[in-house]
Structure formats: structure tokens, C-alpha cells
PDB file of C-alpha atoms in Angstrom:
ATOM      1  CA  UNK A 155     109.877 240.039  49.266  1.00 58.00           C
ATOM      2  CA  UNK A 156     112.224 241.427  51.278  1.00 78.00           C
ATOM      3  CA  UNK A 157     113.672 244.572  49.512  1.00 80.00           C
ATOM      4  CA  UNK A 158     109.668 245.543  50.059  1.00 79.00           C
ATOM      5  CA  UNK A 159     110.298 245.250  54.346  1.00 80.00           C
ATOM      6  CA  UNK A 160     113.813 246.663  54.213  1.00 86.00           C
ATOM      7  CA  UNK A 161     111.929 250.026  52.164  1.00 82.00           C
ATOM      8  CA  UNK A 162     109.681 249.871  54.679  1.00 79.00           C
ATOM      9  CA  UNK A 163     111.349 249.716  57.317  1.00 80.00           C
ATOM     10  CA  UNK A 164     113.911 251.942  56.464  1.00 82.00           C
ATOM     11  CA  UNK A 165     110.331 254.819  55.592  1.00 80.00           C
ATOM     12  CA  UNK A 166     109.379 254.585  58.821  1.00 75.00           C
ATOM     13  CA  UNK A 167     112.697 255.397  60.214  1.00 75.00           C
ATOM     14  CA  UNK A 168     112.818 258.781  58.600  1.00 75.00           C
ATOM     15  CA  UNK A 169     109.217 259.520  58.656  1.00 70.00           C
ATOM     16  CA  UNK A 170     109.987 259.684  63.076  1.00 63.00           C
ATOM     17  CA  UNK A 171     109.979 261.905  63.818  1.00 55.00           C
ATOM     18  CA  UNK A 172     111.529 261.389  67.666  1.00 54.00           C
ATOM     19  CA  UNK A 173     114.912 260.222  64.820  1.00 58.00           C
ATOM     20  CA  UNK A 174     117.926 260.458  64.893  1.00 62.00           C
ATOM     21  CA  UNK A 175     117.874 260.534  61.313  1.00 67.00           C
ATOM     22  CA  UNK A 176     117.037 264.978  60.657  1.00 68.00           C
ATOM     23  CA  UNK A 177     116.102 266.382  57.631  1.00 68.00           C
ATOM     24  CA  UNK A 178     120.240 266.690  56.225  1.00 71.00           C
ATOM     25  CA  UNK A 179     121.426 263.853  57.628  1.00 76.00           C
ATOM     26  CA  UNK A 180     123.133 261.113  55.490  1.00 81.00           C
ATOM     27  CA  UNK A 181     121.548 257.833  56.368  1.00 85.00           C
ATOM     28  CA  UNK A 182     124.401 254.636  56.554  1.00 87.00           C
ATOM     29  CA  UNK A 183     126.453 253.900  53.596  1.00 88.00           C
ATOM     30  CA  UNK A 184     124.710 251.216  51.210  1.00 89.00           C
ATOM     31  CA  UNK A 185     127.655 248.689  51.532  1.00 88.00           C
ATOM     32  CA  UNK A 186     126.119 249.246  55.948  1.00 86.00           C
ATOM     33  CA  UNK A 187     123.265 248.959  54.697  1.00 88.00           C
ATOM     34  CA  UNK A 188     123.386 246.030  52.407  1.00 86.00           C
ATOM     35  CA  UNK A 189     125.580 244.435  55.776  1.00 85.00           C
ATOM     36  CA  UNK A 190     122.247 245.205  58.594  1.00 81.00           C
ATOM     37  CA  UNK A 191     119.771 244.297  56.201  1.00 81.00           C
ATOM     38  CA  UNK A 192     121.914 240.812  54.792  1.00 83.00           C
ATOM     39  CA  UNK A 193     120.928 241.582  51.108  1.00 87.00           C
ATOM     40  CA  UNK A 194     123.802 242.068  48.383  1.00 90.00           C
ATOM     41  CA  UNK A 195     123.931 246.170  46.979  1.00 90.00           C
ATOM     42  CA  UNK A 196     121.777 246.289  43.851  1.00 90.00           C
ATOM     43  CA  UNK A 197     118.855 245.317  45.951  1.00 91.00           C
ATOM     44  CA  UNK A 198     119.832 248.483  48.934  1.00 91.00           C
ATOM     45  CA  UNK A 199     120.350 250.804  45.350  1.00 91.00           C
ATOM     46  CA  UNK A 200     117.281 250.149  43.942  1.00 90.00           C
ATOM     47  CA  UNK A 201     115.715 250.837  47.813  1.00 90.00           C
ATOM     48  CA  UNK A 202     117.123 254.512  47.691  1.00 90.00           C
ATOM     49  CA  UNK A 203     116.401 254.839  44.519  1.00 88.00           C
ATOM     50  CA  UNK A 204     112.926 254.377  45.198  1.00 85.00           C
ATOM     51  CA  UNK A 205     113.321 256.548  47.965  1.00 84.00           C
ATOM     52  CA  UNK A 206     114.607 259.543  46.376  1.00 81.00           C
ATOM     53  CA  UNK A 207     112.104 259.323  43.663  1.00 78.00           C
ATOM     54  CA  UNK A 208     109.801 259.516  46.249  1.00 74.00           C
ATOM     55  CA  UNK A 209     111.473 262.613  47.462  1.00 74.00           C
ATOM     56  CA  UNK A 210     112.828 261.723  51.371  1.00 77.00           C
ATOM     57  CA  UNK A 211     115.743 261.164  50.124  1.00 82.00           C
ATOM     58  CA  UNK A 212     118.369 263.231  48.378  1.00 80.00           C
ATOM     59  CA  UNK A 213     121.455 260.959  46.458  1.00 81.00           C
ATOM     60  CA  UNK A 214     124.378 263.460  46.355  1.00 79.00           C
ATOM     61  CA  UNK A 215     127.068 261.586  43.794  1.00 77.00           C
ATOM     62  CA  UNK A 216     129.956 261.349  46.012  1.00 78.00           C
ATOM     63  CA  UNK A 217     128.362 262.065  49.168  1.00 79.00           C
ATOM     64  CA  UNK A 218     125.777 259.258  49.159  1.00 85.00           C
ATOM     65  CA  UNK A 219     122.068 259.746  50.791  1.00 85.00           C
ATOM     66  CA  UNK A 220     119.992 262.321  52.589  1.00 81.00           C
ATOM     67  CA  UNK A 221     117.104 262.597  54.712  1.00 80.00           C
ATOM     68  CA  UNK A 222     115.331 265.616  52.075  1.00 73.00           C
ATOM     69  CA  UNK A 223     112.305 265.051  54.388  1.00 62.00           C
ATOM     70  CA  UNK A 224     109.947 263.527  57.327  1.00 55.00           C
ATOM     71  CA  UNK A 225     106.398 262.655  57.969  1.00 51.00           C
ATOM     72  CA  UNK A 226     104.240 260.749  60.184  1.00 41.00           C
ATOM     73  CA  UNK A 227     104.454 259.419  63.397  1.00 38.00           C
ATOM     74  CA  UNK A 228     105.143 255.396  65.032  1.00 38.00           C
ATOM     75  CA  UNK A 229     103.484 255.483  68.185  1.00 40.00           C
ATOM     76  CA  UNK A 230     101.846 252.157  70.401  1.00 38.00           C
ATOM     77  CA  UNK A 231     102.148 251.592  73.702  1.00 41.00           C
ATOM     78  CA  UNK A 232     104.884 250.971  75.497  1.00 39.00           C
ATOM     79  CA  UNK A 233     104.614 248.096  78.050  1.00 38.00           C
ATOM     80  CA  UNK A 234     104.489 246.581  73.840  1.00 37.00           C
ATOM     81  CA  UNK A 235     108.248 246.933  74.430  1.00 38.00           C
ATOM     82  CA  UNK A 236     108.825 246.048  77.611  1.00 37.00           C
ATOM     83  CA  UNK A 237     109.066 242.754  76.165  1.00 37.00           C
ATOM     84  CA  UNK A 238     111.907 243.386  74.970  1.00 41.00           C
ATOM     85  CA  UNK A 239     113.921 244.833  78.003  1.00 43.00           C
ATOM     86  CA  UNK A 240     112.793 242.166  80.982  1.00 46.00           C
ATOM     87  CA  UNK A 241     114.614 238.682  81.274  1.00 51.00           C
ATOM     88  CA  UNK A 242     117.645 240.590  82.259  1.00 47.00           C
ATOM     89  CA  UNK A 243     120.106 238.333  84.781  1.00 64.00           C
ATOM     90  CA  UNK A 244     122.232 241.977  85.581  1.00 86.00           C
ATOM     91  CA  UNK A 245     122.667 245.045  85.597  1.00 88.00           C
ATOM     92  CA  UNK A 246     126.498 246.407  85.727  1.00 90.00           C
ATOM     93  CA  UNK A 247     126.000 250.678  86.649  1.00 92.00           C
ATOM     94  CA  UNK A 248     128.445 252.369  84.452  1.00 92.00           C
ATOM     95  CA  UNK A 249     127.986 255.531  84.577  1.00 92.00           C
ATOM     96  CA  UNK A 250     124.721 257.511  86.938  1.00 91.00           C
ATOM     97  CA  UNK A 251     125.009 260.927  87.357  1.00 92.00           C
ATOM     98  CA  UNK A 252     122.951 265.027  87.454  1.00 93.00           C
ATOM     99  CA  UNK A 253     123.572 266.834  84.062  1.00 93.00           C
ATOM    100  CA  UNK A 254     122.804 269.426  82.207  1.00 94.00           C
ATOM    101  CA  UNK A 255     120.893 267.826  78.969  1.00 93.00           C
ATOM    102  CA  UNK A 256     122.959 267.040  76.462  1.00 90.00           C
ATOM    103  CA  UNK A 257     122.514 269.347  73.091  1.00 89.00           C
ATOM    104  CA  UNK A 258     121.284 266.075  71.786  1.00 87.00           C
ATOM    105  CA  UNK A 259     119.301 265.321  74.185  1.00 90.00           C
ATOM    106  CA  UNK A 260     117.463 267.891  74.727  1.00 91.00           C
ATOM    107  CA  UNK A 261     115.114 268.187  72.133  1.00 88.00           C
ATOM    108  CA  UNK A 262     114.286 264.337  71.990  1.00 88.00           C
ATOM    109  CA  UNK A 263     113.353 265.113  75.592  1.00 92.00           C
ATOM    110  CA  UNK A 264     111.309 268.788  75.397  1.00 91.00           C
ATOM    111  CA  UNK A 265     113.822 270.840  77.750  1.00 93.00           C
ATOM    112  CA  UNK A 266     116.499 273.746  77.868  1.00 92.00           C
ATOM    113  CA  UNK A 267     119.704 273.529  77.015  1.00 87.00           C
ATOM    114  CA  UNK A 268     119.504 274.486  81.081  1.00 90.00           C
ATOM    115  CA  UNK A 269     117.882 271.795  82.466  1.00 93.00           C
ATOM    116  CA  UNK A 270     119.008 268.641  83.884  1.00 94.00           C
ATOM    117  CA  UNK A 271     118.769 265.329  83.993  1.00 95.00           C
ATOM    118  CA  UNK A 272     120.122 261.621  85.128  1.00 94.00           C
ATOM    119  CA  UNK A 273     122.825 260.549  82.784  1.00 95.00           C
ATOM    120  CA  UNK A 274     122.495 256.593  83.695  1.00 95.00           C
ATOM    121  CA  UNK A 275     125.051 254.291  81.298  1.00 95.00           C
ATOM    122  CA  UNK A 276     124.605 250.623  82.590  1.00 95.00           C
ATOM    123  CA  UNK A 277     125.933 247.023  81.260  1.00 93.00           C
ATOM    124  CA  UNK A 278     123.185 244.689  81.451  1.00 91.00           C
ATOM    125  CA  UNK A 279     124.785 241.234  81.696  1.00 89.00           C
ATOM    126  CA  UNK A 280     123.120 237.422  80.782  1.00 85.00           C
ATOM    127  CA  UNK A 281     124.541 234.321  82.059  1.00 83.00           C
ATOM    128  CA  UNK A 282     127.282 235.655  82.470  1.00 84.00           C
ATOM    129  CA  UNK A 283     128.668 237.451  79.638  1.00 89.00           C
ATOM    130  CA  UNK A 284     127.627 241.297  78.153  1.00 92.00           C
ATOM    131  CA  UNK A 285     124.322 241.730  76.256  1.00 90.00           C
ATOM    132  CA  UNK A 286     123.931 245.784  75.923  1.00 92.00           C
ATOM    133  CA  UNK A 287     124.606 248.966  76.707  1.00 95.00           C
ATOM    134  CA  UNK A 288     122.512 250.951  77.315  1.00 95.00           C
ATOM    135  CA  UNK A 289     121.930 255.166  77.993  1.00 96.00           C
ATOM    136  CA  UNK A 290     119.421 256.348  79.769  1.00 96.00           C
ATOM    137  CA  UNK A 291     118.360 259.564  80.058  1.00 97.00           C
ATOM    138  CA  UNK A 292     115.826 261.021  82.737  1.00 97.00           C
ATOM    139  CA  UNK A 293     113.931 264.538  83.469  1.00 96.00           C
ATOM    140  CA  UNK A 294     115.565 265.379  87.226  1.00 94.00           C
ATOM    141  CA  UNK A 295     112.258 267.643  87.621  1.00 92.00           C
ATOM    142  CA  UNK A 296     110.091 264.821  86.865  1.00 92.00           C
ATOM    143  CA  UNK A 297     111.898 262.100  88.785  1.00 92.00           C
ATOM    144  CA  UNK A 298     113.430 264.233  92.123  1.00 87.00           C
ATOM    145  CA  UNK A 299     113.046 261.767  93.809  1.00 89.00           C
ATOM    146  CA  UNK A 300     114.712 259.080  91.681  1.00 89.00           C
ATOM    147  CA  UNK A 301     117.492 256.373  93.582  1.00 89.00           C
ATOM    148  CA  UNK A 302     120.411 254.537  92.598  1.00 88.00           C
ATOM    149  CA  UNK A 303     118.908 251.413  93.302  1.00 87.00           C
ATOM    150  CA  UNK A 304     116.210 252.530  91.064  1.00 90.00           C
ATOM    151  CA  UNK A 305     117.813 252.183  87.590  1.00 89.00           C
ATOM    152  CA  UNK A 306     119.580 248.225  89.231  1.00 88.00           C
ATOM    153  CA  UNK A 307     115.111 247.871  87.746  1.00 87.00           C
ATOM    154  CA  UNK A 308     113.916 247.663  84.215  1.00 86.00           C
ATOM    155  CA  UNK A 309     113.143 250.879  82.999  1.00 88.00           C
ATOM    156  CA  UNK A 310     109.667 250.425  82.584  1.00 84.00           C
ATOM    157  CA  UNK A 311     109.670 249.656  85.652  1.00 87.00           C
ATOM    158  CA  UNK A 312     111.244 252.974  86.882  1.00 91.00           C
ATOM    159  CA  UNK A 313     108.646 255.574  84.825  1.00 92.00           C
ATOM    160  CA  UNK A 314     105.582 253.236  86.745  1.00 89.00           C
ATOM    161  CA  UNK A 315     106.990 253.271  90.061  1.00 90.00           C
ATOM    162  CA  UNK A 316     107.080 256.732  89.095  1.00 91.00           C
ATOM    163  CA  UNK A 317     104.579 258.236  87.203  1.00 90.00           C
ATOM    164  CA  UNK A 318     101.693 256.266  88.338  1.00 87.00           C
ATOM    165  CA  UNK A 319      99.125 258.377  87.012  1.00 83.00           C
ATOM    166  CA  UNK A 320     100.161 258.266  82.918  1.00 82.00           C
ATOM    167  CA  UNK A 321      99.341 256.806  80.810  1.00 84.00           C
ATOM    168  CA  UNK A 322     102.700 255.480  79.024  1.00 86.00           C
ATOM    169  CA  UNK A 323     103.466 255.453  75.036  1.00 85.00           C
ATOM    170  CA  UNK A 324     106.938 255.258  72.899  1.00 81.00           C
ATOM    171  CA  UNK A 325     107.802 255.731  69.966  1.00 83.00           C
ATOM    172  CA  UNK A 326     110.837 253.431  68.725  1.00 83.00           C
ATOM    173  CA  UNK A 327     113.119 253.141  65.615  1.00 83.00           C
ATOM    174  CA  UNK A 328     115.831 251.114  65.024  1.00 85.00           C
ATOM    175  CA  UNK A 329     119.067 252.060  63.678  1.00 86.00           C
ATOM    176  CA  UNK A 330     122.425 250.852  62.445  1.00 86.00           C
ATOM    177  CA  UNK A 331     125.895 251.468  62.662  1.00 87.00           C
ATOM    178  CA  UNK A 332     129.774 250.014  64.186  1.00 88.00           C
ATOM    179  CA  UNK A 333     131.895 249.523  67.231  1.00 91.00           C
ATOM    180  CA  UNK A 334     133.530 251.558  68.434  1.00 92.00           C
ATOM    181  CA  UNK A 335     135.943 251.369  71.048  1.00 92.00           C
ATOM    182  CA  UNK A 336     134.160 251.089  73.988  1.00 93.00           C
ATOM    183  CA  UNK A 337     132.299 250.107  72.738  1.00 94.00           C
ATOM    184  CA  UNK A 338     133.684 246.882  72.194  1.00 93.00           C
ATOM    185  CA  UNK A 339     135.341 246.618  74.915  1.00 94.00           C
ATOM    186  CA  UNK A 340     132.399 246.757  76.948  1.00 94.00           C
ATOM    187  CA  UNK A 341     130.541 243.662  74.928  1.00 94.00           C
ATOM    188  CA  UNK A 342     133.233 242.290  74.210  1.00 93.00           C
ATOM    189  CA  UNK A 343     134.064 241.794  70.506  1.00 93.00           C
ATOM    190  CA  UNK A 344     136.040 243.526  68.067  1.00 92.00           C
ATOM    191  CA  UNK A 345     135.919 247.472  67.598  1.00 91.00           C
ATOM    192  CA  UNK A 346     133.481 247.620  63.470  1.00 90.00           C
ATOM    193  CA  UNK A 347     131.413 244.738  63.770  1.00 88.00           C
ATOM    194  CA  UNK A 348     128.198 245.536  62.899  1.00 88.00           C
ATOM    195  CA  UNK A 349     125.930 247.320  65.801  1.00 90.00           C
ATOM    196  CA  UNK A 350     122.422 247.752  65.466  1.00 88.00           C
ATOM    197  CA  UNK A 351     120.878 250.964  68.113  1.00 90.00           C
ATOM    198  CA  UNK A 352     116.747 250.576  69.333  1.00 89.00           C
ATOM    199  CA  UNK A 353     115.405 254.087  70.240  1.00 91.00           C
ATOM    200  CA  UNK A 354     113.433 254.731  72.692  1.00 90.00           C
ATOM    201  CA  UNK A 355     111.216 258.060  73.938  1.00 90.00           C
ATOM    202  CA  UNK A 356     108.802 258.021  76.411  1.00 91.00           C
ATOM    203  CA  UNK A 357     106.571 259.942  76.778  1.00 91.00           C
ATOM    204  CA  UNK A 358     102.828 260.746  78.639  1.00 89.00           C
ATOM    205  CA  UNK A 359      99.696 260.531  76.416  1.00 85.00           C
ATOM    206  CA  UNK A 360      99.413 264.232  77.405  1.00 86.00           C
ATOM    207  CA  UNK A 361     103.541 264.353  76.132  1.00 86.00           C
ATOM    208  CA  UNK A 362     104.644 265.724  79.421  1.00 91.00           C
ATOM    209  CA  UNK A 363     108.161 264.047  78.499  1.00 92.00           C
ATOM    210  CA  UNK A 364     109.488 261.467  80.789  1.00 94.00           C
ATOM    211  CA  UNK A 365     112.671 258.552  79.024  1.00 95.00           C
ATOM    212  CA  UNK A 366     115.354 258.588  75.900  1.00 95.00           C
ATOM    213  CA  UNK A 367     116.603 255.630  75.821  1.00 95.00           C
ATOM    214  CA  UNK A 368     120.150 253.636  73.074  1.00 94.00           C
ATOM    215  CA  UNK A 369     120.313 250.309  73.557  1.00 93.00           C
ATOM    216  CA  UNK A 370     123.630 249.293  71.681  1.00 94.00           C
ATOM    217  CA  UNK A 371     124.045 244.954  70.818  1.00 89.00           C
ATOM    218  CA  UNK A 372     125.731 243.143  68.894  1.00 87.00           C
ATOM    219  CA  UNK A 373     124.238 241.926  65.522  1.00 77.00           C
ATOM    220  CA  UNK A 374     125.919 238.252  65.945  1.00 76.00           C
ATOM    221  CA  UNK A 375     124.725 238.355  69.572  1.00 68.00           C
ATOM    222  CA  UNK A 376     122.016 239.426  69.258  1.00 65.00           C
ATOM    223  CA  UNK A 377     119.989 238.118  66.684  1.00 50.00           C
ATOM    224  CA  UNK A 378     117.081 237.819  67.985  1.00 43.00           C
ATOM    225  CA  UNK A 379     116.663 241.852  68.798  1.00 41.00           C
ATOM    226  CA  UNK A 380     115.509 241.567  65.020  1.00 39.00           C
ATOM    227  CA  UNK A 381     111.758 240.123  66.229  1.00 35.00           C
ATOM    228  CA  UNK A 382     110.061 243.201  65.308  1.00 35.00           C
ATOM    229  CA  UNK A 383     108.250 244.592  68.483  1.00 36.00           C
ATOM    230  CA  UNK A 384     105.039 245.280  68.730  1.00 33.00           C
ATOM    231  CA  UNK A 385     103.938 242.081  70.122  1.00 32.00           C
ATOM    232  CA  UNK A 386     100.978 239.859  70.320  1.00 30.00           C
ATOM    233  CA  UNK A 387      98.392 240.563  72.971  1.00 29.00           C
TER     234      UNK A 387
END
């Protein structure tokens, strides 16, 4: 049943320790979730009620649904994720700079507020059409020799190049969003259109933080990316 699939996906997103959802954060509205999962609001309401009954979220009348507790973690080898970022026809680098790590990213990369990161923003095209926006943060101390040309390659290739000694794993989850004016312009879509964001955190097997990437794409233009990323060996 689609109800069970939605319940399991939301539960995994809430449980993930590196999720953008932290205790106290508000979930998307019933209407947003209904559009995202393409089901009725009554189905979404049943899922939220179940999560509330199980203590994972809290319903606040007139304000929405908020994360109450988090547990568990979804972890799997990064090579299975690499299928999602292959077959890119071209990459346009919009931003490439070294900067102090943003506060919102520091914890995910296990960095202090004064540490430096490479901040890269790039637009992925396929057949000449803008497909995805990728925002990448890489710790400078782990990639001291990173070059501009490196960032014209898939992220996995870059990490393997500079971290060949490390066995790599990832933590991955998806969240819905709506296009702001900048995203709409880059993706050539209407502002407010439904987006999906793939949040990828890369670490070594010894828990050394290696990278953080947010991939944003239009649901209408990229429905194929809703396929579960575990892959088949």
C-alpha cells in the first residue's frame, strides 16, 4: 500500500542522524506532502497521526507537525549512490570558492565554525537542458590540492581521487521543497514548482567527514530520480 511506503519513507527521513530534520523542526505541510507523494491529504493525515502516536512527531494545533525524537540511521556504501550522478552530459560551475563553513553545514561535516571548506555550486545539463543544481561542501583539510577542473567531474570520482586509502560510505535522504526565484531561473521552471532535494553526506568507514552535497531538481523534469537509490548488485 502507498500508505505504508509513505510512512516508511518519512520515518527514515526523521530517523536519519544527518537529516536536515532536527528535533523541533517542522515537517512540510499536509498539502506539500500530498503533492509530493501524489496522494490525498487524508492519506497524509493518517501517516502523520501514526507518526504522532509512535512519538516521532508532535502535532501542534494551528502550527503544524514537529520532530519530537530521532533514532536509527540509514547507511550504505557510496558506490550504490553513484548511479544517481552518472551520465551527466555537462557541468557548469556557477560558484567555486574557499570560505568559512556555514553554520548549517558545520555539524554535518564535523567541523568547527572557523574551519574552511570549498563551496561549489554547479548546474548539471542533459541534452542542453538544466537538470539539477548541486551545492557541494568539501573540507579544505581533506582536499588540500583540489582544483577547479576536479569539480567538472562527478563528486564520487573526486573523493576517490583524493581519498584512495579510505573505504567510503554515505548517508542519504530526500526532502521536498518548492522552487525559489533563483532555483526557478537556473532550472528554467516556474517559481513555486515542487522540487526534491537529495542530501548526501560522505564519510570514511572510520567516520571521517569527507563531503556534503545537496542536489536539487524538479519533480516534473526528473521523476526517474524517485527510484530507490540502493541499486542492484
